PDB file of C-alpha atoms in Angstrom:
ATOM      1  CA  MET A 686     -10.216 100.079 125.794  1.00 84.00           C
ATOM      2  CA  LYS A 687     -13.775 101.203 125.146  1.00 93.00           C
ATOM      3  CA  TYR A 688     -14.546 104.578 123.584  1.00 96.00           C
ATOM      4  CA  TYR A 689     -17.598 106.789 123.867  1.00 98.00           C
ATOM      5  CA  ILE A 690     -18.577 110.110 122.294  1.00 98.00           C
ATOM      6  CA  GLY A 691     -20.583 112.966 123.743  1.00 98.00           C
ATOM      7  CA  VAL A 692     -22.025 115.804 121.671  1.00 98.00           C
ATOM      8  CA  ASP A 693     -23.380 119.137 122.918  1.00 96.00           C
ATOM      9  CA  GLY A 694     -25.086 120.783 119.965  1.00 94.00           C
ATOM     10  CA  GLY A 695     -26.155 124.395 120.327  1.00 86.00           C
ATOM     11  CA  GLY A 696     -27.307 127.203 118.089  1.00 82.00           C
ATOM     12  CA  THR A 697     -23.876 128.772 117.601  1.00 82.00           C
ATOM     13  CA  LYS A 698     -21.447 125.880 118.126  1.00 90.00           C
ATOM     14  CA  THR A 699     -21.293 122.131 118.681  1.00 96.00           C
ATOM     15  CA  ALA A 700     -18.841 120.414 121.039  1.00 96.00           C
ATOM     16  CA  PHE A 701     -17.686 116.858 120.269  1.00 98.00           C
ATOM     17  CA  ALA A 702     -15.729 114.911 122.886  1.00 98.00           C
ATOM     18  CA  LEU A 703     -14.206 111.423 122.958  1.00 98.00           C
ATOM     19  CA  PHE A 704     -14.079 109.629 126.316  1.00 98.00           C
ATOM     20  CA  ASP A 705     -12.667 106.358 127.565  1.00 95.00           C
ATOM     21  CA  GLU A 706     -14.387 103.917 129.920  1.00 94.00           C
ATOM     22  CA  ASN A 707     -12.994 105.821 132.907  1.00 95.00           C
ATOM     23  CA  LYS A 708     -14.778 108.997 131.729  1.00 95.00           C
ATOM     24  CA  LYS A 709     -11.456 110.598 130.794  1.00 96.00           C
ATOM     25  CA  MET A 710     -11.741 113.023 127.886  1.00 97.00           C
ATOM     26  CA  LEU A 711      -9.241 111.918 125.250  1.00 97.00           C
ATOM     27  CA  ALA A 712      -9.969 114.434 122.490  1.00 97.00           C
ATOM     28  CA  SER A 713     -12.377 117.204 121.577  1.00 97.00           C
ATOM     29  CA  VAL A 714     -13.267 119.357 118.583  1.00 97.00           C
ATOM     30  CA  THR A 715     -15.728 122.177 118.019  1.00 96.00           C
ATOM     31  CA  GLY A 716     -17.950 122.618 114.988  1.00 96.00           C
ATOM     32  CA  PRO A 717     -20.687 124.980 113.807  1.00 94.00           C
ATOM     33  CA  GLY A 718     -24.068 125.182 115.468  1.00 93.00           C
ATOM     34  CA  SER A 719     -26.245 122.130 114.822  1.00 95.00           C
ATOM     35  CA  ASN A 720     -29.688 123.410 115.772  1.00 94.00           C
ATOM     36  CA  HIS A 721     -31.800 122.481 112.741  1.00 94.00           C
ATOM     37  CA  GLU A 722     -34.125 125.407 113.449  1.00 90.00           C
ATOM     38  CA  ASN A 723     -31.310 127.852 112.671  1.00 88.00           C
ATOM     39  CA  LEU A 724     -30.279 126.256 109.376  1.00 91.00           C
ATOM     40  CA  ASP A 725     -31.784 126.779 105.918  1.00 92.00           C
ATOM     41  CA  THR A 726     -31.060 123.090 105.257  1.00 94.00           C
ATOM     42  CA  ALA A 727     -32.860 122.040 108.479  1.00 95.00           C
ATOM     43  CA  PHE A 728     -32.333 118.401 109.535  1.00 96.00           C
ATOM     44  CA  ASP A 729     -30.216 117.541 106.502  1.00 96.00           C
ATOM     45  CA  GLY A 730     -27.783 120.334 107.271  1.00 96.00           C
ATOM     46  CA  ALA A 731     -27.759 119.652 111.002  1.00 97.00           C
ATOM     47  CA  SER A 732     -27.070 115.935 110.522  1.00 97.00           C
ATOM     48  CA  ASP A 733     -24.274 116.785 108.064  1.00 97.00           C
ATOM     49  CA  ILE A 734     -22.644 119.031 110.678  1.00 97.00           C
ATOM     50  CA  LEU A 735     -22.948 116.284 113.291  1.00 98.00           C
ATOM     51  CA  MET A 736     -21.471 113.572 111.070  1.00 97.00           C
ATOM     52  CA  GLN A 737     -18.645 115.849 109.967  1.00 97.00           C
ATOM     53  CA  GLY A 738     -17.808 116.639 113.591  1.00 97.00           C
ATOM     54  CA  LEU A 739     -17.924 112.994 114.646  1.00 98.00           C
ATOM     55  CA  ASN A 740     -15.588 111.969 111.834  1.00 97.00           C
ATOM     56  CA  GLU A 741     -13.252 114.883 112.526  1.00 97.00           C
ATOM     57  CA  LEU A 742     -13.118 113.933 116.205  1.00 97.00           C
ATOM     58  CA  CYS A 743     -12.298 110.303 115.425  1.00 97.00           C
ATOM     59  CA  GLU A 744      -9.654 111.294 112.877  1.00 96.00           C
ATOM     60  CA  HIS A 745      -8.118 113.685 115.403  1.00 94.00           C
ATOM     61  CA  ALA A 746      -7.995 110.914 118.027  1.00 95.00           C
ATOM     62  CA  GLY A 747      -6.756 108.216 115.648  1.00 95.00           C
ATOM     63  CA  VAL A 748      -9.803 105.947 116.030  1.00 95.00           C
ATOM     64  CA  LYS A 749     -12.586 104.847 113.711  1.00 94.00           C
ATOM     65  CA  LEU A 750     -16.213 105.798 114.184  1.00 94.00           C
ATOM     66  CA  SER A 751     -17.010 102.084 114.075  1.00 92.00           C
ATOM     67  CA  ASP A 752     -14.805 101.655 117.190  1.00 92.00           C
ATOM     68  CA  ILE A 753     -17.116 103.835 119.294  1.00 96.00           C
ATOM     69  CA  GLY A 754     -19.205 101.897 121.789  1.00 96.00           C
ATOM     70  CA  PHE A 755     -21.935 104.500 122.104  1.00 97.00           C
ATOM     71  CA  THR A 756     -22.612 108.122 121.131  1.00 98.00           C
ATOM     72  CA  LEU A 757     -24.953 110.332 123.133  1.00 98.00           C
ATOM     73  CA  MET A 758     -26.022 113.730 121.820  1.00 98.00           C
ATOM     74  CA  GLY A 759     -27.716 116.646 123.507  1.00 96.00           C
ATOM     75  CA  LEU A 760     -29.056 118.824 120.694  1.00 95.00           C
ATOM     76  CA  ALA A 761     -30.781 122.186 120.808  1.00 90.00           C
ATOM     77  CA  GLY A 762     -33.993 122.141 118.782  1.00 89.00           C
ATOM     78  CA  ILE A 763     -34.933 118.552 119.618  1.00 92.00           C
ATOM     79  CA  ASP A 764     -38.008 119.537 121.596  1.00 87.00           C
ATOM     80  CA  HIS A 765     -40.656 117.118 120.329  1.00 86.00           C
ATOM     81  CA  ARG A 766     -40.920 113.477 119.322  1.00 91.00           C
ATOM     82  CA  TYR A 767     -41.252 114.205 115.610  1.00 94.00           C
ATOM     83  CA  GLN A 768     -38.008 116.229 115.668  1.00 95.00           C
ATOM     84  CA  TYR A 769     -36.268 113.378 117.468  1.00 96.00           C
ATOM     85  CA  GLU A 770     -37.472 110.832 114.942  1.00 97.00           C
ATOM     86  CA  ILE A 771     -36.412 112.877 111.911  1.00 97.00           C
ATOM     87  CA  MET A 772     -32.957 113.568 113.335  1.00 98.00           C
ATOM     88  CA  CYS A 773     -32.381 109.907 114.225  1.00 98.00           C
ATOM     89  CA  GLU A 774     -33.497 108.840 110.754  1.00 98.00           C
ATOM     90  CA  LYS A 775     -31.093 111.288 109.085  1.00 97.00           C
ATOM     91  CA  LEU A 776     -28.180 110.125 111.237  1.00 98.00           C
ATOM     92  CA  ARG A 777     -28.891 106.458 110.530  1.00 97.00           C
ATOM     93  CA  GLU A 778     -29.078 107.175 106.807  1.00 97.00           C
ATOM     94  CA  LYS A 779     -25.592 108.668 107.055  1.00 96.00           C
ATOM     95  CA  GLY A 780     -24.183 105.593 108.775  1.00 95.00           C
ATOM     96  CA  LEU A 781     -24.293 106.356 112.500  1.00 96.00           C
ATOM     97  CA  GLU A 782     -25.000 103.404 114.783  1.00 94.00           C
ATOM     98  CA  ASN A 783     -25.302 102.891 118.550  1.00 95.00           C
ATOM     99  CA  PHE A 784     -26.450 106.377 119.503  1.00 97.00           C
ATOM    100  CA  GLU A 785     -29.152 108.285 121.337  1.00 98.00           C
ATOM    101  CA  VAL A 786     -30.381 111.852 120.998  1.00 97.00           C
ATOM    102  CA  PHE A 787     -31.901 114.148 123.622  1.00 96.00           C
ATOM    103  CA  ASN A 788     -32.606 117.832 123.968  1.00 93.00           C
ATOM    104  CA  ASP A 789     -29.431 119.562 125.131  1.00 92.00           C
ATOM    105  CA  GLY A 790     -31.121 120.651 128.348  1.00 92.00           C
ATOM    106  CA  PHE A 791     -31.121 117.091 129.635  1.00 95.00           C
ATOM    107  CA  ILE A 792     -27.340 116.713 129.432  1.00 95.00           C
ATOM    108  CA  VAL A 793     -27.099 119.777 131.676  1.00 92.00           C
ATOM    109  CA  VAL A 794     -28.882 117.739 134.353  1.00 95.00           C
ATOM    110  CA  LYS A 795     -26.422 114.879 133.967  1.00 95.00           C
ATOM    111  CA  ALA A 796     -23.424 117.238 133.931  1.00 96.00           C
ATOM    112  CA  GLY A 797     -24.260 119.063 137.135  1.00 96.00           C
ATOM    113  CA  ALA A 798     -26.349 116.752 139.317  1.00 94.00           C
ATOM    114  CA  THR A 799     -24.718 114.738 142.094  1.00 92.00           C
ATOM    115  CA  GLY A 800     -27.127 111.860 141.425  1.00 89.00           C
ATOM    116  CA  LYS A 801     -29.359 110.675 138.596  1.00 87.00           C
ATOM    117  CA  SER A 802     -32.243 113.099 139.197  1.00 93.00           C
ATOM    118  CA  ALA A 803     -32.378 116.896 139.089  1.00 97.00           C
ATOM    119  CA  ILE A 804     -33.838 119.884 137.284  1.00 98.00           C
ATOM    120  CA  GLY A 805     -31.793 121.797 134.741  1.00 97.00           C
ATOM    121  CA  TYR A 806     -32.571 125.427 133.887  1.00 97.00           C
ATOM    122  CA  ASN A 807     -30.638 126.524 130.825  1.00 93.00           C
ATOM    123  CA  CYS A 808     -30.638 130.138 129.623  1.00 93.00           C
ATOM    124  CA  GLY A 809     -28.265 130.731 126.743  1.00 87.00           C
ATOM    125  CA  THR A 810     -29.425 132.181 123.448  1.00 85.00           C
ATOM    126  CA  GLY A 811     -32.754 130.524 124.206  1.00 86.00           C
ATOM    127  CA  VAL A 812     -34.395 128.888 127.208  1.00 91.00           C
ATOM    128  CA  CYS A 813     -35.282 125.370 128.277  1.00 92.00           C
ATOM    129  CA  CYS A 814     -36.100 123.740 131.602  1.00 96.00           C
ATOM    130  CA  ASN A 815     -35.595 119.978 131.861  1.00 96.00           C
ATOM    131  CA  GLY A 816     -36.136 117.454 134.616  1.00 97.00           C
ATOM    132  CA  ILE A 817     -35.170 113.826 135.181  1.00 96.00           C
ATOM    133  CA  ASP A 818     -36.772 112.278 138.260  1.00 96.00           C
ATOM    134  CA  LEU A 819     -36.066 109.327 140.531  1.00 95.00           C
ATOM    135  CA  ASP A 820     -38.076 107.011 138.263  1.00 95.00           C
ATOM    136  CA  GLY A 821     -36.139 108.084 135.184  1.00 93.00           C
ATOM    137  CA  LYS A 822     -39.093 110.047 133.834  1.00 96.00           C
ATOM    138  CA  MET A 823     -38.023 112.996 131.682  1.00 95.00           C
ATOM    139  CA  LEU A 824     -39.943 116.199 131.083  1.00 96.00           C
ATOM    140  CA  GLN A 825     -39.018 119.363 129.206  1.00 95.00           C
ATOM    141  CA  LEU A 826     -40.711 122.730 129.553  1.00 96.00           C
ATOM    142  CA  ALA A 827     -40.109 125.865 127.460  1.00 93.00           C
ATOM    143  CA  GLY A 828     -37.768 125.828 124.476  1.00 87.00           C
ATOM    144  CA  LEU A 829     -40.279 127.055 121.895  1.00 87.00           C
ATOM    145  CA  GLY A 830     -39.575 130.770 122.143  1.00 89.00           C
ATOM    146  CA  ASP A 831     -42.615 133.029 122.119  1.00 92.00           C
ATOM    147  CA  PHE A 832     -44.907 130.002 121.896  1.00 93.00           C
ATOM    148  CA  THR A 833     -43.891 128.912 125.412  1.00 94.00           C
ATOM    149  CA  GLY A 834     -43.387 132.382 126.867  1.00 95.00           C
ATOM    150  CA  ASP A 835     -39.592 132.188 126.999  1.00 96.00           C
ATOM    151  CA  ILE A 836     -38.224 135.554 128.116  1.00 96.00           C
ATOM    152  CA  SER A 837     -34.894 134.848 129.837  1.00 96.00           C
ATOM    153  CA  GLY A 838     -32.687 133.937 126.906  1.00 94.00           C
ATOM    154  CA  GLY A 839     -29.980 136.186 125.556  1.00 93.00           C
ATOM    155  CA  SER A 840     -31.952 137.023 122.417  1.00 92.00           C
ATOM    156  CA  ASN A 841     -34.957 138.091 124.515  1.00 96.00           C
ATOM    157  CA  ILE A 842     -32.838 140.272 126.782  1.00 97.00           C
ATOM    158  CA  VAL A 843     -31.179 142.033 123.839  1.00 97.00           C
ATOM    159  CA  ILE A 844     -34.541 142.810 122.258  1.00 97.00           C
ATOM    160  CA  LYS A 845     -35.953 144.054 125.571  1.00 98.00           C
ATOM    161  CA  ALA A 846     -32.934 146.254 126.264  1.00 98.00           C
ATOM    162  CA  PHE A 847     -33.256 147.785 122.802  1.00 98.00           C
ATOM    163  CA  GLU A 848     -36.992 148.311 123.371  1.00 98.00           C
ATOM    164  CA  LEU A 849     -36.464 150.111 126.685  1.00 98.00           C
ATOM    165  CA  VAL A 850     -34.121 152.604 125.024  1.00 98.00           C
ATOM    166  CA  TYR A 851     -36.515 152.969 122.082  1.00 98.00           C
ATOM    167  CA  ASN A 852     -39.364 153.694 124.492  1.00 98.00           C
ATOM    168  CA  GLU A 853     -37.358 156.497 126.062  1.00 98.00           C
ATOM    169  CA  LEU A 854     -36.044 158.060 122.855  1.00 97.00           C
ATOM    170  CA  PHE A 855     -39.063 157.721 120.570  1.00 97.00           C
ATOM    171  CA  LEU A 856     -42.088 157.475 122.865  1.00 98.00           C
ATOM    172  CA  GLY A 857     -40.968 159.679 125.720  1.00 97.00           C
ATOM    173  CA  LEU A 858     -41.587 156.916 128.236  1.00 98.00           C
ATOM    174  CA  GLU A 859     -39.584 156.004 131.318  1.00 98.00           C
ATOM    175  CA  LYS A 860     -35.874 156.765 131.190  1.00 98.00           C
ATOM    176  CA  THR A 861     -33.390 153.920 131.445  1.00 98.00           C
ATOM    177  CA  LEU A 862     -29.693 153.857 132.289  1.00 98.00           C
ATOM    178  CA  ILE A 863     -29.160 151.593 129.291  1.00 98.00           C
ATOM    179  CA  THR A 864     -29.534 154.628 127.017  1.00 97.00           C
ATOM    180  CA  GLU A 865     -26.496 156.384 128.462  1.00 96.00           C
ATOM    181  CA  MET A 866     -24.483 153.156 128.457  1.00 97.00           C
ATOM    182  CA  ILE A 867     -25.114 152.677 124.746  1.00 96.00           C
ATOM    183  CA  LYS A 868     -24.350 156.320 123.976  1.00 95.00           C
ATOM    184  CA  GLU A 869     -21.092 156.091 125.884  1.00 94.00           C
ATOM    185  CA  LYS A 870     -20.030 152.871 124.154  1.00 94.00           C
ATOM    186  CA  TYR A 871     -21.152 153.520 120.579  1.00 92.00           C
ATOM    187  CA  GLY A 872     -22.144 157.165 120.386  1.00 88.00           C
ATOM    188  CA  PHE A 873     -25.020 158.404 118.233  1.00 87.00           C
ATOM    189  CA  GLU A 874     -25.917 161.973 117.314  1.00 84.00           C
ATOM    190  CA  ASN A 875     -29.687 161.571 117.171  1.00 89.00           C
ATOM    191  CA  ARG A 876     -32.327 158.979 117.817  1.00 93.00           C
ATOM    192  CA  GLU A 877     -32.470 157.849 114.180  1.00 93.00           C
ATOM    193  CA  ASP A 878     -28.800 156.866 114.442  1.00 93.00           C
ATOM    194  CA  TYR A 879     -29.745 154.575 117.321  1.00 96.00           C
ATOM    195  CA  LEU A 880     -31.841 152.439 114.976  1.00 96.00           C
ATOM    196  CA  GLU A 881     -28.691 151.471 113.065  1.00 94.00           C
ATOM    197  CA  LEU A 882     -27.784 149.325 116.069  1.00 95.00           C
ATOM    198  CA  ILE A 883     -30.320 146.751 114.849  1.00 96.00           C
ATOM    199  CA  GLU A 884     -28.275 146.133 111.713  1.00 95.00           C
ATOM    200  CA  LYS A 885     -25.126 145.708 113.796  1.00 94.00           C
ATOM    201  CA  ILE A 886     -26.794 143.285 116.202  1.00 95.00           C
ATOM    202  CA  GLU A 887     -28.092 141.192 113.314  1.00 93.00           C
ATOM    203  CA  GLY A 888     -24.887 141.505 111.296  1.00 91.00           C
ATOM    204  CA  GLU A 889     -21.906 139.220 110.834  1.00 86.00           C
ATOM    205  CA  ASN A 890     -20.179 140.574 113.961  1.00 87.00           C
ATOM    206  CA  GLY A 891     -23.372 140.754 115.974  1.00 91.00           C
ATOM    207  CA  GLY A 892     -21.996 138.690 118.847  1.00 90.00           C
ATOM    208  CA  GLU A 893     -20.031 141.639 120.215  1.00 93.00           C
ATOM    209  CA  TYR A 894     -23.091 143.895 120.253  1.00 95.00           C
ATOM    210  CA  ILE A 895     -25.280 141.161 121.739  1.00 95.00           C
ATOM    211  CA  ARG A 896     -22.851 140.651 124.620  1.00 95.00           C
ATOM    212  CA  ASP A 897     -22.713 144.396 125.214  1.00 96.00           C
ATOM    213  CA  MET A 898     -26.489 144.748 125.303  1.00 97.00           C
ATOM    214  CA  ILE A 899     -26.794 141.907 127.819  1.00 97.00           C
ATOM    215  CA  ASP A 900     -24.082 143.458 129.977  1.00 97.00           C
ATOM    216  CA  PHE A 901     -25.799 146.854 129.776  1.00 98.00           C
ATOM    217  CA  PHE A 902     -29.096 145.307 130.852  1.00 98.00           C
ATOM    218  CA  PHE A 903     -27.704 143.589 133.942  1.00 98.00           C
ATOM    219  CA  ALA A 904     -25.566 146.622 134.826  1.00 98.00           C
ATOM    220  CA  ALA A 905     -28.754 148.696 134.793  1.00 98.00           C
ATOM    221  CA  VAL A 906     -30.484 146.109 136.991  1.00 98.00           C
ATOM    222  CA  LYS A 907     -27.596 146.237 139.453  1.00 97.00           C
ATOM    223  CA  LYS A 908     -27.918 150.035 139.661  1.00 97.00           C
ATOM    224  CA  GLY A 909     -31.654 149.862 140.352  1.00 97.00           C
ATOM    225  CA  ASP A 910     -32.882 151.013 136.931  1.00 98.00           C
ATOM    226  CA  ALA A 911     -36.686 150.753 137.200  1.00 98.00           C
ATOM    227  CA  PRO A 912     -37.616 149.493 133.694  1.00 98.00           C
ATOM    228  CA  ALA A 913     -34.735 146.994 133.636  1.00 98.00           C
ATOM    229  CA  LEU A 914     -35.637 145.797 137.138  1.00 98.00           C
ATOM    230  CA  ALA A 915     -39.255 145.289 136.110  1.00 98.00           C
ATOM    231  CA  TYR A 916     -38.235 143.001 133.248  1.00 98.00           C
ATOM    232  CA  CYS A 917     -35.721 141.211 135.452  1.00 98.00           C
ATOM    233  CA  GLU A 918     -38.524 140.433 137.893  1.00 98.00           C
ATOM    234  CA  ARG A 919     -40.580 138.997 135.028  1.00 98.00           C
ATOM    235  CA  MET A 920     -37.641 136.826 133.994  1.00 98.00           C
ATOM    236  CA  ALA A 921     -37.215 135.494 137.525  1.00 98.00           C
ATOM    237  CA  GLU A 922     -40.951 134.851 137.883  1.00 98.00           C
ATOM    238  CA  ARG A 923     -41.111 132.900 134.607  1.00 98.00           C
ATOM    239  CA  GLY A 924     -38.035 130.864 135.461  1.00 98.00           C
ATOM    240  CA  ALA A 925     -39.463 130.104 138.889  1.00 98.00           C
ATOM    241  CA  GLN A 926     -42.736 128.962 137.309  1.00 98.00           C
ATOM    242  CA  LEU A 927     -40.864 126.503 135.069  1.00 98.00           C
ATOM    243  CA  ILE A 928     -38.736 125.114 137.901  1.00 98.00           C
ATOM    244  CA  ALA A 929     -41.713 124.824 140.260  1.00 98.00           C
ATOM    245  CA  ALA A 930     -43.773 123.030 137.620  1.00 98.00           C
ATOM    246  CA  LEU A 931     -41.097 120.358 137.183  1.00 98.00           C
ATOM    247  CA  ALA A 932     -40.591 120.077 140.944  1.00 98.00           C
ATOM    248  CA  ASN A 933     -44.285 119.313 141.374  1.00 97.00           C
ATOM    249  CA  GLN A 934     -44.957 117.246 138.245  1.00 97.00           C
ATOM    250  CA  LEU A 935     -42.029 114.852 138.619  1.00 98.00           C
ATOM    251  CA  ASN A 936     -41.050 112.526 141.454  1.00 97.00           C
ATOM    252  CA  PHE A 937     -38.033 113.837 143.337  1.00 96.00           C
ATOM    253  CA  GLY A 938     -39.038 112.298 146.662  1.00 92.00           C
ATOM    254  CA  SER A 939     -39.118 114.275 149.876  1.00 85.00           C
ATOM    255  CA  GLU A 940     -35.486 115.334 149.860  1.00 86.00           C
ATOM    256  CA  GLU A 941     -33.890 118.519 148.582  1.00 95.00           C
ATOM    257  CA  ILE A 942     -34.166 118.933 144.790  1.00 97.00           C
ATOM    258  CA  GLU A 943     -31.067 119.947 142.868  1.00 97.00           C
ATOM    259  CA  VAL A 944     -31.506 122.652 140.222  1.00 98.00           C
ATOM    260  CA  VAL A 945     -28.588 122.924 137.809  1.00 97.00           C
ATOM    261  CA  LEU A 946     -28.193 126.393 136.273  1.00 97.00           C
ATOM    262  CA  SER A 947     -26.457 126.592 132.905  1.00 93.00           C
ATOM    263  CA  GLY A 948     -26.125 128.852 129.891  1.00 90.00           C
ATOM    264  CA  SER A 949     -24.431 132.210 129.594  1.00 91.00           C
ATOM    265  CA  ILE A 950     -27.283 134.168 131.201  1.00 95.00           C
ATOM    266  CA  ASN A 951     -27.304 131.973 134.302  1.00 96.00           C
ATOM    267  CA  VAL A 952     -23.584 131.417 134.828  1.00 94.00           C
ATOM    268  CA  LYS A 953     -21.454 133.930 132.919  1.00 92.00           C
ATOM    269  CA  VAL A 954     -22.876 137.413 133.473  1.00 93.00           C
ATOM    270  CA  ASP A 955     -22.927 139.591 136.587  1.00 92.00           C
ATOM    271  CA  ASN A 956     -26.543 138.908 137.613  1.00 94.00           C
ATOM    272  CA  ARG A 957     -26.594 138.289 141.370  1.00 94.00           C
ATOM    273  CA  LEU A 958     -29.859 140.187 141.908  1.00 96.00           C
ATOM    274  CA  TYR A 959     -31.639 138.223 139.182  1.00 97.00           C
ATOM    275  CA  LEU A 960     -30.476 134.877 140.599  1.00 97.00           C
ATOM    276  CA  ASP A 961     -31.546 135.879 144.103  1.00 97.00           C
ATOM    277  CA  MET A 962     -35.015 136.636 142.743  1.00 97.00           C
ATOM    278  CA  LEU A 963     -35.120 133.335 140.850  1.00 98.00           C
ATOM    279  CA  VAL A 964     -34.069 131.226 143.844  1.00 97.00           C
ATOM    280  CA  SER A 965     -36.463 132.786 146.355  1.00 97.00           C
ATOM    281  CA  ARG A 966     -39.412 132.782 143.956  1.00 98.00           C
ATOM    282  CA  ALA A 967     -38.843 129.183 142.810  1.00 98.00           C
ATOM    283  CA  GLU A 968     -38.815 127.906 146.391  1.00 97.00           C
ATOM    284  CA  ALA A 969     -41.951 129.888 147.230  1.00 97.00           C
ATOM    285  CA  LEU A 970     -43.860 128.648 144.171  1.00 98.00           C
ATOM    286  CA  SER A 971     -42.770 125.014 144.457  1.00 97.00           C
ATOM    287  CA  GLY A 972     -43.088 124.677 148.203  1.00 96.00           C
ATOM    288  CA  LYS A 973     -39.985 122.477 148.013  1.00 95.00           C
ATOM    289  CA  LYS A 974     -36.433 122.800 149.268  1.00 96.00           C
ATOM    290  CA  LEU A 975     -34.244 123.536 146.273  1.00 97.00           C
ATOM    291  CA  LYS A 976     -30.467 123.419 145.973  1.00 97.00           C
ATOM    292  CA  PHE A 977     -29.212 125.589 143.125  1.00 97.00           C
ATOM    293  CA  ILE A 978     -25.960 124.545 141.451  1.00 97.00           C
ATOM    294  CA  LYS A 979     -24.118 126.672 138.882  1.00 96.00           C
ATOM    295  CA  LEU A 980     -22.774 124.336 136.243  1.00 96.00           C
ATOM    296  CA  GLU A 981     -18.972 124.498 136.203  1.00 93.00           C
ATOM    297  CA  ALA A 982     -18.257 121.413 134.103  1.00 92.00           C
ATOM    298  CA  MET A 983     -18.576 121.425 130.342  1.00 92.00           C
ATOM    299  CA  PRO A 984     -22.156 120.380 129.448  1.00 93.00           C
ATOM    300  CA  VAL A 985     -20.770 117.668 127.163  1.00 96.00           C
ATOM    301  CA  THR A 986     -19.524 115.821 130.252  1.00 96.00           C
ATOM    302  CA  GLY A 987     -23.167 115.128 130.996  1.00 96.00           C
ATOM    303  CA  CYS A 988     -23.118 112.817 127.978  1.00 97.00           C
ATOM    304  CA  ILE A 989     -20.434 110.514 129.376  1.00 97.00           C
ATOM    305  CA  ASN A 990     -22.055 110.522 132.827  1.00 95.00           C
ATOM    306  CA  TRP A 991     -25.306 109.418 131.214  1.00 95.00           C
ATOM    307  CA  ILE A 992     -23.620 106.809 129.027  1.00 96.00           C
ATOM    308  CA  MET A 993     -21.900 105.202 131.990  1.00 95.00           C
ATOM    309  CA  GLN A 994     -25.137 105.233 134.002  1.00 92.00           C
ATOM    310  CA  ASP A 995     -27.424 103.727 131.391  1.00 92.00           C
ATOM    311  CA  TYR A 996     -25.764 102.734 128.111  1.00 93.00           C
ATOM    312  CA  ALA A 997     -22.270 101.337 128.664  1.00 87.00           C
ATOM    313  CA  LYS A 998     -22.102  97.553 128.410  1.00 72.00           C
TER     314      LYS A 998
END
């Protein structure tokens, strides 16, 4: 029996999964986020989290790490060659062998595509758009936050929703339905009290407030709220630009191009209007026939698909 490991490392959590040669998942564990950009200890801390998770997974499954035929990792924060090289060096120093590392957006492609080539558009906390073409060429766009104009991630949406309410309360600008939603949920006596929401969003239990703000934003979009709709249109336009760029810069042949949507913003929230905008705009900008697929499988399954395609011996 041959064993393989897949790792999906994000900003808030990391999934480790052990597979057999038939792509059956035998065991899985979850560890802390392994994005080096989010850690004070950077690559050292991220590689420690990865090695700890790998060893915990093997112990849980009753196998040794040395028994693993190949390990493939999709890691958030691995956006450039120098980041790849540092991470690989740290992992080798800590004893890992027979492995490969990619940006986590690429395993989305392998998890959701029906073949070897597709585009993956991932909007979770952050944003990345990744393509693998018919020649095996790989290209990533976005993923560098403000530097690459990323506006469709959860963190961006929370900040924008807060800003829209701030504009209404403090600047007397356009009203937004988000204001009443926040008042109803949390209650605040005056506009200064509203500012305390920043501390809660950034606090230890910030996840609850972040999810609420995202839900408020898309609920406002659904009800036709003008300022929320305007930002939603910007999100769809930027996403369409990324998808169209990959569709035209990579070789997908003349057939329909699959676009795998992943991340909480694309697959978990009630955002039908936003997705309709994204789909229609992406096809118009690319001039190509696109088939959008919402990722239903765990992203980590993209690792075993990739291993069996290219790395299993």
